[in-house]
Amino acid sequence: MDLAKRMKDAGTWISNRSGPIALAVLLFYGFFFVGNFSTETNLTAILLQYSIIGCLALGQLIVILTGGIDLSQGSQIALATVVCAVVMSRFGVIPGIIMALLIPTMVGFSTGLLVSRLKMPAFIVTLGMLGVSRGLAMRIANARPVSINIDGFKQFGYATLLRIPVAAIIFGIAAILVLYLLKKRKLGRYLYAVGSSEESTRLSGVNIMKVKLFAYTASGFLTAVGGVLLAARLGSGSPIGGSGYELESIAAVVVGGGSLFGGIGGVGGTVSGVFLFGVINSILNLTGIPPFWQGTMKGLIILAAVALSQMRKKSRNGA
């Protein structure tokens, strides 16, 4: 009996940490069996690209914890890059960054109002905002990339501090702040509670509307941060940029142990999920796997993660 219980506990421990364990295994494989994986150039490229997606994933985590979802992130990041480029070309760096942070945050706030006040399904609202944000980006940019001619800002996109990309440092700071929110603040506990049982949380006196409004506004802000980083890295505002980023952010949360049903997930798992996909992409590219197989493999990983999430849910419910 003791052995069976220990094996069950070990299985639970492993399943709850599947994202970090998978990342550790892939890093070991990459460092020892894949040529050029461990080079500074390759590791920097992973950090640059996936720190941007990581900012989106942190916002997506906050929303998913409430049982919601944000499908508009990819379009919002395109809007942020375009606003950043257009405002920066006319008024300078600081106004460009401020407006690029403000506009997606306001989109997130509007989404939160519709979801929390009018009780519209998050899937439908964010799908609508996806179209609104992409349309605004196309209109502002006249459906063309908008160049940024400020060298200092473009250099910021590739800047390093102690050989670590500044983008990765910003992502790390954002992750620490979200971790503090979820672990140390009442609002963090409310986010989990709303996703676990919205009705019970409401009956306990928590203002559900304010919690959801915060979640979508935070998602908009963190997406905007990713947009500014992407604009700096590209050196332009792209109205077609960020395509599919929302799917990668959702996948990172799920692969990292989050549940699409809400109430389950954490910063550590999400960060692991983000870089898991970064390492997978790098290994597949370096080993010459065709791009269409890359999409297939990522899709299978996502399906496996969702299936694992379902099994965890049934186990908790005693099914």
PDB file of C-alpha atoms in Angstrom:
ATOM      1  CA  MET A   1       0.000   0.000   0.000  1.00  0.00           C
ATOM      2  CA  ASP A   2       2.816   2.381   0.920  1.00  0.00           C
ATOM      3  CA  LEU A   3       4.578   1.645  -2.374  1.00  0.00           C
ATOM      4  CA  ALA A   4       1.404   2.242  -4.373  1.00  0.00           C
ATOM      5  CA  LYS A   5       0.810   5.544  -2.579  1.00  0.00           C
ATOM      6  CA  ARG A   6       4.385   6.637  -3.168  1.00  0.00           C
ATOM      7  CA  MET A   7       4.136   5.804  -6.845  1.00  0.00           C
ATOM      8  CA  LYS A   8       0.872   7.715  -7.103  1.00  0.00           C
ATOM      9  CA  ASP A   9       2.391  10.712  -5.302  1.00  0.00           C
ATOM     10  CA  ALA A  10       5.429  10.578  -7.585  1.00  0.00           C
ATOM     11  CA  GLY A  11       3.194  10.479 -10.648  1.00  0.00           C
ATOM     12  CA  THR A  12       1.218  13.471  -9.372  1.00  0.00           C
ATOM     13  CA  TRP A  13       4.427  15.365  -8.649  1.00  0.00           C
ATOM     14  CA  ILE A  14       5.738  14.711 -12.162  1.00  0.00           C
ATOM     15  CA  SER A  15       2.454  15.589 -13.890  1.00  0.00           C
ATOM     16  CA  ASN A  16       2.219  18.859 -11.968  1.00  0.00           C
ATOM     17  CA  ARG A  17       5.716  19.791 -13.156  1.00  0.00           C
ATOM     18  CA  SER A  18       5.543  18.395 -16.671  1.00  0.00           C
ATOM     19  CA  GLY A  19       6.499  21.730 -18.279  1.00  0.00           C
ATOM     20  CA  PRO A  20       9.745  22.344 -16.351  1.00  0.00           C
ATOM     21  CA  ILE A  21      10.711  18.667 -16.613  1.00  0.00           C
ATOM     22  CA  ALA A  22      10.159  18.633 -20.390  1.00  0.00           C
ATOM     23  CA  LEU A  23      12.161  21.869 -20.715  1.00  0.00           C
ATOM     24  CA  ALA A  24      15.047  20.407 -18.705  1.00  0.00           C
ATOM     25  CA  VAL A  25      15.094  17.267 -20.871  1.00  0.00           C
ATOM     26  CA  LEU A  26      15.074  19.282 -24.102  1.00  0.00           C
ATOM     27  CA  LEU A  27      17.830  21.598 -22.863  1.00  0.00           C
ATOM     28  CA  PHE A  28      19.974  18.567 -21.996  1.00  0.00           C
ATOM     29  CA  TYR A  29      19.356  17.123 -25.461  1.00  0.00           C
ATOM     30  CA  GLY A  30      20.066  20.434 -27.176  1.00  0.00           C
ATOM     31  CA  PHE A  31      23.296  21.155 -25.320  1.00  0.00           C
ATOM     32  CA  PHE A  32      24.805  17.689 -25.821  1.00  0.00           C
ATOM     33  CA  PHE A  33      23.350  16.384 -29.087  1.00  0.00           C
ATOM     34  CA  VAL A  34      22.444  19.351 -31.309  1.00  0.00           C
ATOM     35  CA  GLY A  35      25.207  21.271 -33.027  1.00  0.00           C
ATOM     36  CA  ASN A  36      25.274  25.069 -32.525  1.00  0.00           C
ATOM     37  CA  PHE A  37      22.434  24.930 -29.989  1.00  0.00           C
ATOM     38  CA  SER A  38      24.645  26.041 -27.108  1.00  0.00           C
ATOM     39  CA  THR A  39      26.177  28.971 -29.002  1.00  0.00           C
ATOM     40  CA  GLU A  40      25.618  32.447 -27.564  1.00  0.00           C
ATOM     41  CA  THR A  41      24.024  33.563 -30.840  1.00  0.00           C
ATOM     42  CA  ASN A  42      21.376  30.836 -30.729  1.00  0.00           C
ATOM     43  CA  LEU A  43      20.554  31.208 -27.031  1.00  0.00           C
ATOM     44  CA  THR A  44      20.297  34.987 -27.417  1.00  0.00           C
ATOM     45  CA  ALA A  45      17.923  34.548 -30.361  1.00  0.00           C
ATOM     46  CA  ILE A  46      15.675  32.296 -28.242  1.00  0.00           C
ATOM     47  CA  LEU A  47      15.635  34.827 -25.402  1.00  0.00           C
ATOM     48  CA  LEU A  48      14.903  37.757 -27.738  1.00  0.00           C
ATOM     49  CA  GLN A  49      11.961  36.152 -29.515  1.00  0.00           C
ATOM     50  CA  TYR A  50      10.382  34.278 -26.644  1.00  0.00           C
ATOM     51  CA  SER A  51      10.722  37.023 -24.069  1.00  0.00           C
ATOM     52  CA  ILE A  52       8.211  38.941 -26.206  1.00  0.00           C
ATOM     53  CA  ILE A  53       5.826  35.975 -26.322  1.00  0.00           C
ATOM     54  CA  GLY A  54       6.509  35.501 -22.614  1.00  0.00           C
ATOM     55  CA  CYS A  55       5.048  38.915 -21.805  1.00  0.00           C
ATOM     56  CA  LEU A  56       1.865  37.897 -23.631  1.00  0.00           C
ATOM     57  CA  ALA A  57       1.831  34.545 -21.825  1.00  0.00           C
ATOM     58  CA  LEU A  58       1.950  36.238 -18.417  1.00  0.00           C
ATOM     59  CA  GLY A  59      -1.105  38.292 -19.372  1.00  0.00           C
ATOM     60  CA  GLN A  60      -2.805  35.219 -20.749  1.00  0.00           C
ATOM     61  CA  LEU A  61      -2.100  33.376 -17.482  1.00  0.00           C
ATOM     62  CA  ILE A  62      -3.894  36.062 -15.471  1.00  0.00           C
ATOM     63  CA  VAL A  63      -6.932  35.841 -17.754  1.00  0.00           C
ATOM     64  CA  ILE A  64      -6.988  32.038 -17.901  1.00  0.00           C
ATOM     65  CA  LEU A  65      -6.853  31.817 -14.103  1.00  0.00           C
ATOM     66  CA  THR A  66     -10.281  33.510 -14.068  1.00  0.00           C
ATOM     67  CA  GLY A  67     -11.634  30.938 -16.526  1.00  0.00           C
ATOM     68  CA  GLY A  68     -11.403  33.353 -19.465  1.00  0.00           C
ATOM     69  CA  ILE A  69      -9.248  33.627 -22.570  1.00  0.00           C
ATOM     70  CA  ASP A  70      -7.735  36.451 -24.632  1.00  0.00           C
ATOM     71  CA  LEU A  71      -7.676  35.789 -28.374  1.00  0.00           C
ATOM     72  CA  SER A  72      -6.873  39.405 -29.250  1.00  0.00           C
ATOM     73  CA  GLN A  73      -3.244  39.466 -28.096  1.00  0.00           C
ATOM     74  CA  GLY A  74      -1.689  38.907 -31.527  1.00  0.00           C
ATOM     75  CA  SER A  75      -3.670  41.777 -33.059  1.00  0.00           C
ATOM     76  CA  GLN A  76      -3.037  43.992 -30.043  1.00  0.00           C
ATOM     77  CA  ILE A  77       0.713  43.532 -30.363  1.00  0.00           C
ATOM     78  CA  ALA A  78       0.477  44.571 -34.033  1.00  0.00           C
ATOM     79  CA  LEU A  79      -1.498  47.650 -32.984  1.00  0.00           C
ATOM     80  CA  ALA A  80       1.121  48.470 -30.343  1.00  0.00           C
ATOM     81  CA  THR A  81       3.986  48.308 -32.855  1.00  0.00           C
ATOM     82  CA  VAL A  82       2.160  50.514 -35.359  1.00  0.00           C
ATOM     83  CA  VAL A  83       1.151  53.118 -32.757  1.00  0.00           C
ATOM     84  CA  CYS A  84       4.707  53.098 -31.413  1.00  0.00           C
ATOM     85  CA  ALA A  85       6.188  53.704 -34.880  1.00  0.00           C
ATOM     86  CA  VAL A  86       3.712  56.379 -35.984  1.00  0.00           C
ATOM     87  CA  VAL A  87       3.783  58.414 -32.749  1.00  0.00           C
ATOM     88  CA  MET A  88       7.545  58.030 -32.396  1.00  0.00           C
ATOM     89  CA  SER A  89       8.169  59.360 -35.915  1.00  0.00           C
ATOM     90  CA  ARG A  90       6.260  62.563 -35.077  1.00  0.00           C
ATOM     91  CA  PHE A  91       6.751  63.192 -31.367  1.00  0.00           C
ATOM     92  CA  GLY A  92       9.782  61.194 -30.260  1.00  0.00           C
ATOM     93  CA  VAL A  93      10.649  58.072 -28.313  1.00  0.00           C
ATOM     94  CA  ILE A  94       8.913  58.679 -24.972  1.00  0.00           C
ATOM     95  CA  PRO A  95       5.491  59.657 -26.403  1.00  0.00           C
ATOM     96  CA  GLY A  96       5.721  56.695 -28.786  1.00  0.00           C
ATOM     97  CA  ILE A  97       6.335  54.228 -25.966  1.00  0.00           C
ATOM     98  CA  ILE A  98       3.626  55.761 -23.766  1.00  0.00           C
ATOM     99  CA  MET A  99       0.984  55.587 -26.492  1.00  0.00           C
ATOM    100  CA  ALA A 100       2.042  52.057 -27.467  1.00  0.00           C
ATOM    101  CA  LEU A 101       1.522  50.990 -23.849  1.00  0.00           C
ATOM    102  CA  LEU A 102      -1.705  52.932 -23.416  1.00  0.00           C
ATOM    103  CA  ILE A 103      -3.738  51.866 -26.475  1.00  0.00           C
ATOM    104  CA  PRO A 104      -3.610  48.047 -25.962  1.00  0.00           C
ATOM    105  CA  THR A 105      -4.184  48.590 -22.237  1.00  0.00           C
ATOM    106  CA  MET A 106      -7.372  50.484 -23.089  1.00  0.00           C
ATOM    107  CA  VAL A 107      -8.395  47.675 -25.451  1.00  0.00           C
ATOM    108  CA  GLY A 108      -7.904  45.222 -22.583  1.00  0.00           C
ATOM    109  CA  PHE A 109      -9.898  47.495 -20.278  1.00  0.00           C
ATOM    110  CA  SER A 110     -12.751  47.637 -22.826  1.00  0.00           C
ATOM    111  CA  THR A 111     -12.660  43.856 -23.128  1.00  0.00           C
ATOM    112  CA  GLY A 112     -12.850  43.545 -19.348  1.00  0.00           C
ATOM    113  CA  LEU A 113     -15.875  45.842 -19.227  1.00  0.00           C
ATOM    114  CA  LEU A 114     -17.743  43.785 -21.816  1.00  0.00           C
ATOM    115  CA  VAL A 115     -16.882  40.484 -20.128  1.00  0.00           C
ATOM    116  CA  SER A 116     -17.496  41.590 -16.543  1.00  0.00           C
ATOM    117  CA  ARG A 117     -20.323  44.125 -16.832  1.00  0.00           C
ATOM    118  CA  LEU A 118     -22.321  42.754 -19.756  1.00  0.00           C
ATOM    119  CA  LYS A 119     -21.339  39.137 -19.007  1.00  0.00           C
ATOM    120  CA  MET A 120     -20.484  38.491 -22.650  1.00  0.00           C
ATOM    121  CA  PRO A 121     -18.463  35.307 -23.347  1.00  0.00           C
ATOM    122  CA  ALA A 122     -14.736  36.055 -23.279  1.00  0.00           C
ATOM    123  CA  PHE A 123     -14.197  33.969 -26.419  1.00  0.00           C
ATOM    124  CA  ILE A 124     -16.610  36.128 -28.439  1.00  0.00           C
ATOM    125  CA  VAL A 125     -15.461  39.468 -27.000  1.00  0.00           C
ATOM    126  CA  THR A 126     -11.761  38.820 -27.558  1.00  0.00           C
ATOM    127  CA  LEU A 127     -12.449  37.402 -31.016  1.00  0.00           C
ATOM    128  CA  GLY A 128     -14.211  40.672 -31.817  1.00  0.00           C
ATOM    129  CA  MET A 129     -11.341  42.699 -30.350  1.00  0.00           C
ATOM    130  CA  LEU A 130      -8.972  40.665 -32.498  1.00  0.00           C
ATOM    131  CA  GLY A 131     -10.704  42.056 -35.580  1.00  0.00           C
ATOM    132  CA  VAL A 132     -10.964  45.579 -34.158  1.00  0.00           C
ATOM    133  CA  SER A 133      -7.281  45.767 -33.185  1.00  0.00           C
ATOM    134  CA  ARG A 134      -6.025  44.328 -36.463  1.00  0.00           C
ATOM    135  CA  GLY A 135      -8.303  46.654 -38.430  1.00  0.00           C
ATOM    136  CA  LEU A 136      -7.070  49.698 -36.505  1.00  0.00           C
ATOM    137  CA  ALA A 137      -3.459  48.655 -37.064  1.00  0.00           C
ATOM    138  CA  MET A 138      -4.066  48.276 -40.803  1.00  0.00           C
ATOM    139  CA  ARG A 139      -5.862  51.635 -41.003  1.00  0.00           C
ATOM    140  CA  ILE A 140      -3.259  53.589 -39.033  1.00  0.00           C
ATOM    141  CA  ALA A 141      -0.397  52.094 -41.057  1.00  0.00           C
ATOM    142  CA  ASN A 142      -2.247  52.154 -44.404  1.00  0.00           C
ATOM    143  CA  ALA A 143      -1.642  48.384 -44.536  1.00  0.00           C
ATOM    144  CA  ARG A 144       2.128  48.923 -44.816  1.00  0.00           C
ATOM    145  CA  PRO A 145       5.018  48.600 -42.366  1.00  0.00           C
ATOM    146  CA  VAL A 146       5.940  51.891 -40.669  1.00  0.00           C
ATOM    147  CA  SER A 147       9.690  52.379 -40.325  1.00  0.00           C
ATOM    148  CA  ILE A 148      11.301  53.623 -37.121  1.00  0.00           C
ATOM    149  CA  ASN A 149      14.318  55.809 -37.867  1.00  0.00           C
ATOM    150  CA  ILE A 150      15.530  56.344 -34.313  1.00  0.00           C
ATOM    151  CA  ASP A 151      18.736  54.350 -33.974  1.00  0.00           C
ATOM    152  CA  GLY A 152      18.785  54.392 -30.176  1.00  0.00           C
ATOM    153  CA  PHE A 153      15.375  52.756 -29.964  1.00  0.00           C
ATOM    154  CA  LYS A 154      16.271  50.115 -32.562  1.00  0.00           C
ATOM    155  CA  GLN A 155      19.495  49.329 -30.718  1.00  0.00           C
ATOM    156  CA  PHE A 156      17.434  48.886 -27.553  1.00  0.00           C
ATOM    157  CA  GLY A 157      15.688  45.953 -29.259  1.00  0.00           C
ATOM    158  CA  TYR A 158      18.979  44.024 -29.351  1.00  0.00           C
ATOM    159  CA  ALA A 159      20.685  45.561 -26.312  1.00  0.00           C
ATOM    160  CA  THR A 160      22.264  43.312 -23.682  1.00  0.00           C
ATOM    161  CA  LEU A 161      23.211  43.755 -20.047  1.00  0.00           C
ATOM    162  CA  LEU A 162      25.902  41.403 -18.772  1.00  0.00           C
ATOM    163  CA  ARG A 163      25.375  39.490 -22.060  1.00  0.00           C
ATOM    164  CA  ILE A 164      21.679  38.976 -21.266  1.00  0.00           C
ATOM    165  CA  PRO A 165      19.189  40.594 -23.681  1.00  0.00           C
ATOM    166  CA  VAL A 166      17.408  43.566 -22.105  1.00  0.00           C
ATOM    167  CA  ALA A 167      14.134  42.117 -23.455  1.00  0.00           C
ATOM    168  CA  ALA A 168      14.724  38.997 -21.345  1.00  0.00           C
ATOM    169  CA  ILE A 169      15.452  41.148 -18.284  1.00  0.00           C
ATOM    170  CA  ILE A 170      12.188  43.050 -18.793  1.00  0.00           C
ATOM    171  CA  PHE A 171      10.344  39.742 -19.148  1.00  0.00           C
ATOM    172  CA  GLY A 172      12.007  38.516 -15.959  1.00  0.00           C
ATOM    173  CA  ILE A 173      10.918  41.617 -14.049  1.00  0.00           C
ATOM    174  CA  ALA A 174       7.353  41.210 -15.362  1.00  0.00           C
ATOM    175  CA  ALA A 175       7.367  37.546 -14.276  1.00  0.00           C
ATOM    176  CA  ILE A 176       8.527  38.484 -10.766  1.00  0.00           C
ATOM    177  CA  LEU A 177       5.804  41.133 -10.456  1.00  0.00           C
ATOM    178  CA  VAL A 178       3.090  38.716 -11.600  1.00  0.00           C
ATOM    179  CA  LEU A 179       4.448  36.067  -9.226  1.00  0.00           C
ATOM    180  CA  TYR A 180       4.280  38.564  -6.362  1.00  0.00           C
ATOM    181  CA  LEU A 181       0.710  39.448  -7.336  1.00  0.00           C
ATOM    182  CA  LEU A 182      -0.439  35.827  -7.418  1.00  0.00           C
ATOM    183  CA  LYS A 183       1.372  34.681  -4.282  1.00  0.00           C
ATOM    184  CA  LYS A 184       1.355  37.685  -1.956  1.00  0.00           C
ATOM    185  CA  ARG A 185      -1.659  39.832  -2.780  1.00  0.00           C
ATOM    186  CA  LYS A 186      -5.363  39.285  -2.112  1.00  0.00           C
ATOM    187  CA  LEU A 187      -6.119  40.083  -5.747  1.00  0.00           C
ATOM    188  CA  GLY A 188      -3.968  37.137  -6.788  1.00  0.00           C
ATOM    189  CA  ARG A 189      -5.962  34.796  -4.556  1.00  0.00           C
ATOM    190  CA  TYR A 190      -9.173  36.237  -5.985  1.00  0.00           C
ATOM    191  CA  LEU A 191      -8.007  35.450  -9.531  1.00  0.00           C
ATOM    192  CA  TYR A 192      -7.602  31.787  -8.582  1.00  0.00           C
ATOM    193  CA  ALA A 193     -10.881  31.784  -6.661  1.00  0.00           C
ATOM    194  CA  VAL A 194     -12.906  33.210  -9.561  1.00  0.00           C
ATOM    195  CA  GLY A 195     -11.564  30.526 -11.886  1.00  0.00           C
ATOM    196  CA  SER A 196     -12.159  27.746  -9.390  1.00  0.00           C
ATOM    197  CA  SER A 197     -15.743  28.680  -8.524  1.00  0.00           C
ATOM    198  CA  GLU A 198     -17.102  32.039  -9.598  1.00  0.00           C
ATOM    199  CA  GLU A 199     -20.392  31.647  -7.734  1.00  0.00           C
ATOM    200  CA  SER A 200     -18.754  30.654  -4.440  1.00  0.00           C
ATOM    201  CA  THR A 201     -16.336  33.550  -4.756  1.00  0.00           C
ATOM    202  CA  ARG A 202     -19.198  35.969  -5.376  1.00  0.00           C
ATOM    203  CA  LEU A 203     -21.081  34.671  -2.348  1.00  0.00           C
ATOM    204  CA  SER A 204     -17.991  35.199  -0.206  1.00  0.00           C
ATOM    205  CA  GLY A 205     -18.154  38.923  -0.981  1.00  0.00           C
ATOM    206  CA  VAL A 206     -15.510  39.270  -3.707  1.00  0.00           C
ATOM    207  CA  ASN A 207     -16.272  41.793  -6.446  1.00  0.00           C
ATOM    208  CA  ILE A 208     -16.093  39.486  -9.474  1.00  0.00           C
ATOM    209  CA  MET A 209     -16.450  42.322 -11.971  1.00  0.00           C
ATOM    210  CA  LYS A 210     -13.394  44.170 -10.643  1.00  0.00           C
ATOM    211  CA  VAL A 211     -11.302  40.997 -10.686  1.00  0.00           C
ATOM    212  CA  LYS A 212     -12.163  40.238 -14.312  1.00  0.00           C
ATOM    213  CA  LEU A 213     -11.708  43.878 -15.321  1.00  0.00           C
ATOM    214  CA  PHE A 214      -8.228  43.802 -13.821  1.00  0.00           C
ATOM    215  CA  ALA A 215      -7.373  40.515 -15.556  1.00  0.00           C
ATOM    216  CA  TYR A 216      -8.125  41.748 -19.086  1.00  0.00           C
ATOM    217  CA  THR A 217      -6.572  45.160 -18.461  1.00  0.00           C
ATOM    218  CA  ALA A 218      -3.390  43.480 -17.207  1.00  0.00           C
ATOM    219  CA  SER A 219      -3.361  41.249 -20.273  1.00  0.00           C
ATOM    220  CA  GLY A 220      -3.630  44.324 -22.492  1.00  0.00           C
ATOM    221  CA  PHE A 221      -0.767  46.071 -20.678  1.00  0.00           C
ATOM    222  CA  LEU A 222       1.572  43.066 -20.763  1.00  0.00           C
ATOM    223  CA  THR A 223       0.764  42.596 -24.446  1.00  0.00           C
ATOM    224  CA  ALA A 224       1.643  46.245 -24.998  1.00  0.00           C
ATOM    225  CA  VAL A 225       5.018  45.703 -23.312  1.00  0.00           C
ATOM    226  CA  GLY A 226       5.638  42.857 -25.758  1.00  0.00           C
ATOM    227  CA  GLY A 227       4.589  45.158 -28.596  1.00  0.00           C
ATOM    228  CA  VAL A 228       7.146  47.818 -27.654  1.00  0.00           C
ATOM    229  CA  LEU A 229       9.874  45.163 -27.463  1.00  0.00           C
ATOM    230  CA  LEU A 230       8.834  43.777 -30.863  1.00  0.00           C
ATOM    231  CA  ALA A 231       8.809  47.254 -32.443  1.00  0.00           C
ATOM    232  CA  ALA A 232      12.337  47.854 -31.159  1.00  0.00           C
ATOM    233  CA  ARG A 233      13.530  44.484 -32.448  1.00  0.00           C
ATOM    234  CA  LEU A 234      11.948  44.901 -35.889  1.00  0.00           C
ATOM    235  CA  GLY A 235      12.755  48.588 -36.195  1.00  0.00           C
ATOM    236  CA  SER A 236       9.244  49.153 -37.535  1.00  0.00           C
ATOM    237  CA  GLY A 237       5.548  48.890 -36.827  1.00  0.00           C
ATOM    238  CA  SER A 238       3.950  45.927 -38.590  1.00  0.00           C
ATOM    239  CA  PRO A 239       0.151  45.825 -39.055  1.00  0.00           C
ATOM    240  CA  ILE A 240       0.419  42.112 -39.836  1.00  0.00           C
ATOM    241  CA  GLY A 241       2.831  41.348 -36.998  1.00  0.00           C
ATOM    242  CA  GLY A 242       2.041  39.135 -34.041  1.00  0.00           C
ATOM    243  CA  SER A 243       0.001  36.675 -36.087  1.00  0.00           C
ATOM    244  CA  GLY A 244      -0.535  33.525 -34.045  1.00  0.00           C
ATOM    245  CA  TYR A 245       1.138  34.951 -30.932  1.00  0.00           C
ATOM    246  CA  GLU A 246      -2.067  34.547 -28.934  1.00  0.00           C
ATOM    247  CA  LEU A 247      -2.061  30.820 -29.689  1.00  0.00           C
ATOM    248  CA  GLU A 248       1.541  30.498 -28.531  1.00  0.00           C
ATOM    249  CA  SER A 249       0.761  32.359 -25.304  1.00  0.00           C
ATOM    250  CA  ILE A 250      -2.247  30.119 -24.606  1.00  0.00           C
ATOM    251  CA  ALA A 251      -0.161  27.035 -25.388  1.00  0.00           C
ATOM    252  CA  ALA A 252       2.615  28.184 -23.042  1.00  0.00           C
ATOM    253  CA  VAL A 253       0.161  28.541 -20.149  1.00  0.00           C
ATOM    254  CA  VAL A 254      -1.439  25.149 -20.808  1.00  0.00           C
ATOM    255  CA  VAL A 255       1.838  23.298 -21.354  1.00  0.00           C
ATOM    256  CA  GLY A 256       3.114  24.921 -18.158  1.00  0.00           C
ATOM    257  CA  GLY A 257       0.333  23.292 -16.150  1.00  0.00           C
ATOM    258  CA  GLY A 258      -2.446  25.872 -16.461  1.00  0.00           C
ATOM    259  CA  SER A 259      -6.047  24.798 -16.961  1.00  0.00           C
ATOM    260  CA  LEU A 260      -8.327  26.323 -19.580  1.00  0.00           C
ATOM    261  CA  PHE A 261     -11.145  25.785 -17.072  1.00  0.00           C
ATOM    262  CA  GLY A 262      -9.550  28.320 -14.718  1.00  0.00           C
ATOM    263  CA  GLY A 263      -8.156  28.295 -11.197  1.00  0.00           C
ATOM    264  CA  ILE A 264      -4.958  26.372 -11.992  1.00  0.00           C
ATOM    265  CA  GLY A 265      -1.622  27.668 -13.226  1.00  0.00           C
ATOM    266  CA  GLY A 266       1.466  29.555 -12.147  1.00  0.00           C
ATOM    267  CA  VAL A 267       4.246  31.838 -13.300  1.00  0.00           C
ATOM    268  CA  GLY A 268       6.973  29.195 -13.098  1.00  0.00           C
ATOM    269  CA  GLY A 269       5.072  26.756 -15.284  1.00  0.00           C
ATOM    270  CA  THR A 270       4.152  29.476 -17.768  1.00  0.00           C
ATOM    271  CA  VAL A 271       7.755  30.661 -18.107  1.00  0.00           C
ATOM    272  CA  SER A 272       8.801  27.031 -18.615  1.00  0.00           C
ATOM    273  CA  GLY A 273       6.099  26.629 -21.267  1.00  0.00           C
ATOM    274  CA  VAL A 274       7.278  29.746 -23.110  1.00  0.00           C
ATOM    275  CA  PHE A 275      10.880  28.623 -23.348  1.00  0.00           C
ATOM    276  CA  LEU A 276       9.861  25.025 -24.001  1.00  0.00           C
ATOM    277  CA  PHE A 277       8.441  26.162 -27.336  1.00  0.00           C
ATOM    278  CA  GLY A 278      11.485  28.351 -27.922  1.00  0.00           C
ATOM    279  CA  VAL A 279      13.846  25.428 -27.396  1.00  0.00           C
ATOM    280  CA  ILE A 280      11.681  23.133 -29.546  1.00  0.00           C
ATOM    281  CA  ASN A 281      11.710  25.619 -32.427  1.00  0.00           C
ATOM    282  CA  SER A 282      15.460  26.069 -32.122  1.00  0.00           C
ATOM    283  CA  ILE A 283      16.182  22.321 -32.090  1.00  0.00           C
ATOM    284  CA  LEU A 284      13.882  21.653 -35.033  1.00  0.00           C
ATOM    285  CA  ASN A 285      15.433  24.477 -37.063  1.00  0.00           C
ATOM    286  CA  LEU A 286      18.987  23.387 -36.291  1.00  0.00           C
ATOM    287  CA  THR A 287      18.230  19.772 -37.200  1.00  0.00           C
ATOM    288  CA  GLY A 288      16.621  20.757 -40.510  1.00  0.00           C
ATOM    289  CA  ILE A 289      13.045  19.667 -39.750  1.00  0.00           C
ATOM    290  CA  PRO A 290      10.635  21.204 -42.321  1.00  0.00           C
ATOM    291  CA  PRO A 291       8.429  24.047 -40.967  1.00  0.00           C
ATOM    292  CA  PHE A 292       5.162  22.149 -41.474  1.00  0.00           C
ATOM    293  CA  TRP A 293       6.392  19.358 -39.219  1.00  0.00           C
ATOM    294  CA  GLN A 294       7.278  21.944 -36.609  1.00  0.00           C
ATOM    295  CA  GLY A 295       3.646  23.060 -36.481  1.00  0.00           C
ATOM    296  CA  THR A 296       2.498  19.448 -36.258  1.00  0.00           C
ATOM    297  CA  MET A 297       4.804  18.664 -33.358  1.00  0.00           C
ATOM    298  CA  LYS A 298       3.785  21.788 -31.434  1.00  0.00           C
ATOM    299  CA  GLY A 299       0.145  20.915 -32.001  1.00  0.00           C
ATOM    300  CA  LEU A 300       0.684  17.425 -30.603  1.00  0.00           C
ATOM    301  CA  ILE A 301       2.420  18.870 -27.537  1.00  0.00           C
ATOM    302  CA  ILE A 302      -0.526  21.203 -26.920  1.00  0.00           C
ATOM    303  CA  LEU A 303      -3.014  18.334 -27.259  1.00  0.00           C
ATOM    304  CA  ALA A 304      -0.974  16.227 -24.846  1.00  0.00           C
ATOM    305  CA  ALA A 305      -0.879  19.109 -22.347  1.00  0.00           C
ATOM    306  CA  VAL A 306      -4.650  19.617 -22.532  1.00  0.00           C
ATOM    307  CA  ALA A 307      -5.212  15.870 -22.109  1.00  0.00           C
ATOM    308  CA  LEU A 308      -2.933  15.912 -19.048  1.00  0.00           C
ATOM    309  CA  SER A 309      -4.891  18.878 -17.681  1.00  0.00           C
ATOM    310  CA  GLN A 310      -8.124  16.945 -18.121  1.00  0.00           C
ATOM    311  CA  MET A 311      -6.700  13.936 -16.308  1.00  0.00           C
ATOM    312  CA  ARG A 312      -5.568  16.143 -13.426  1.00  0.00           C
ATOM    313  CA  LYS A 313      -9.059  17.629 -13.200  1.00  0.00           C
ATOM    314  CA  LYS A 314     -10.685  14.190 -13.088  1.00  0.00           C
ATOM    315  CA  SER A 315      -8.189  13.051 -10.467  1.00  0.00           C
ATOM    316  CA  ARG A 316      -8.990  16.036  -8.237  1.00  0.00           C
ATOM    317  CA  ASN A 317     -12.700  15.381  -8.647  1.00  0.00           C
ATOM    318  CA  GLY A 318     -12.198  11.757  -7.698  1.00  0.00           C
ATOM    319  CA  ALA A 319     -13.390  10.491 -11.078  1.00  0.00           C
TER     320      ALA A 319
END
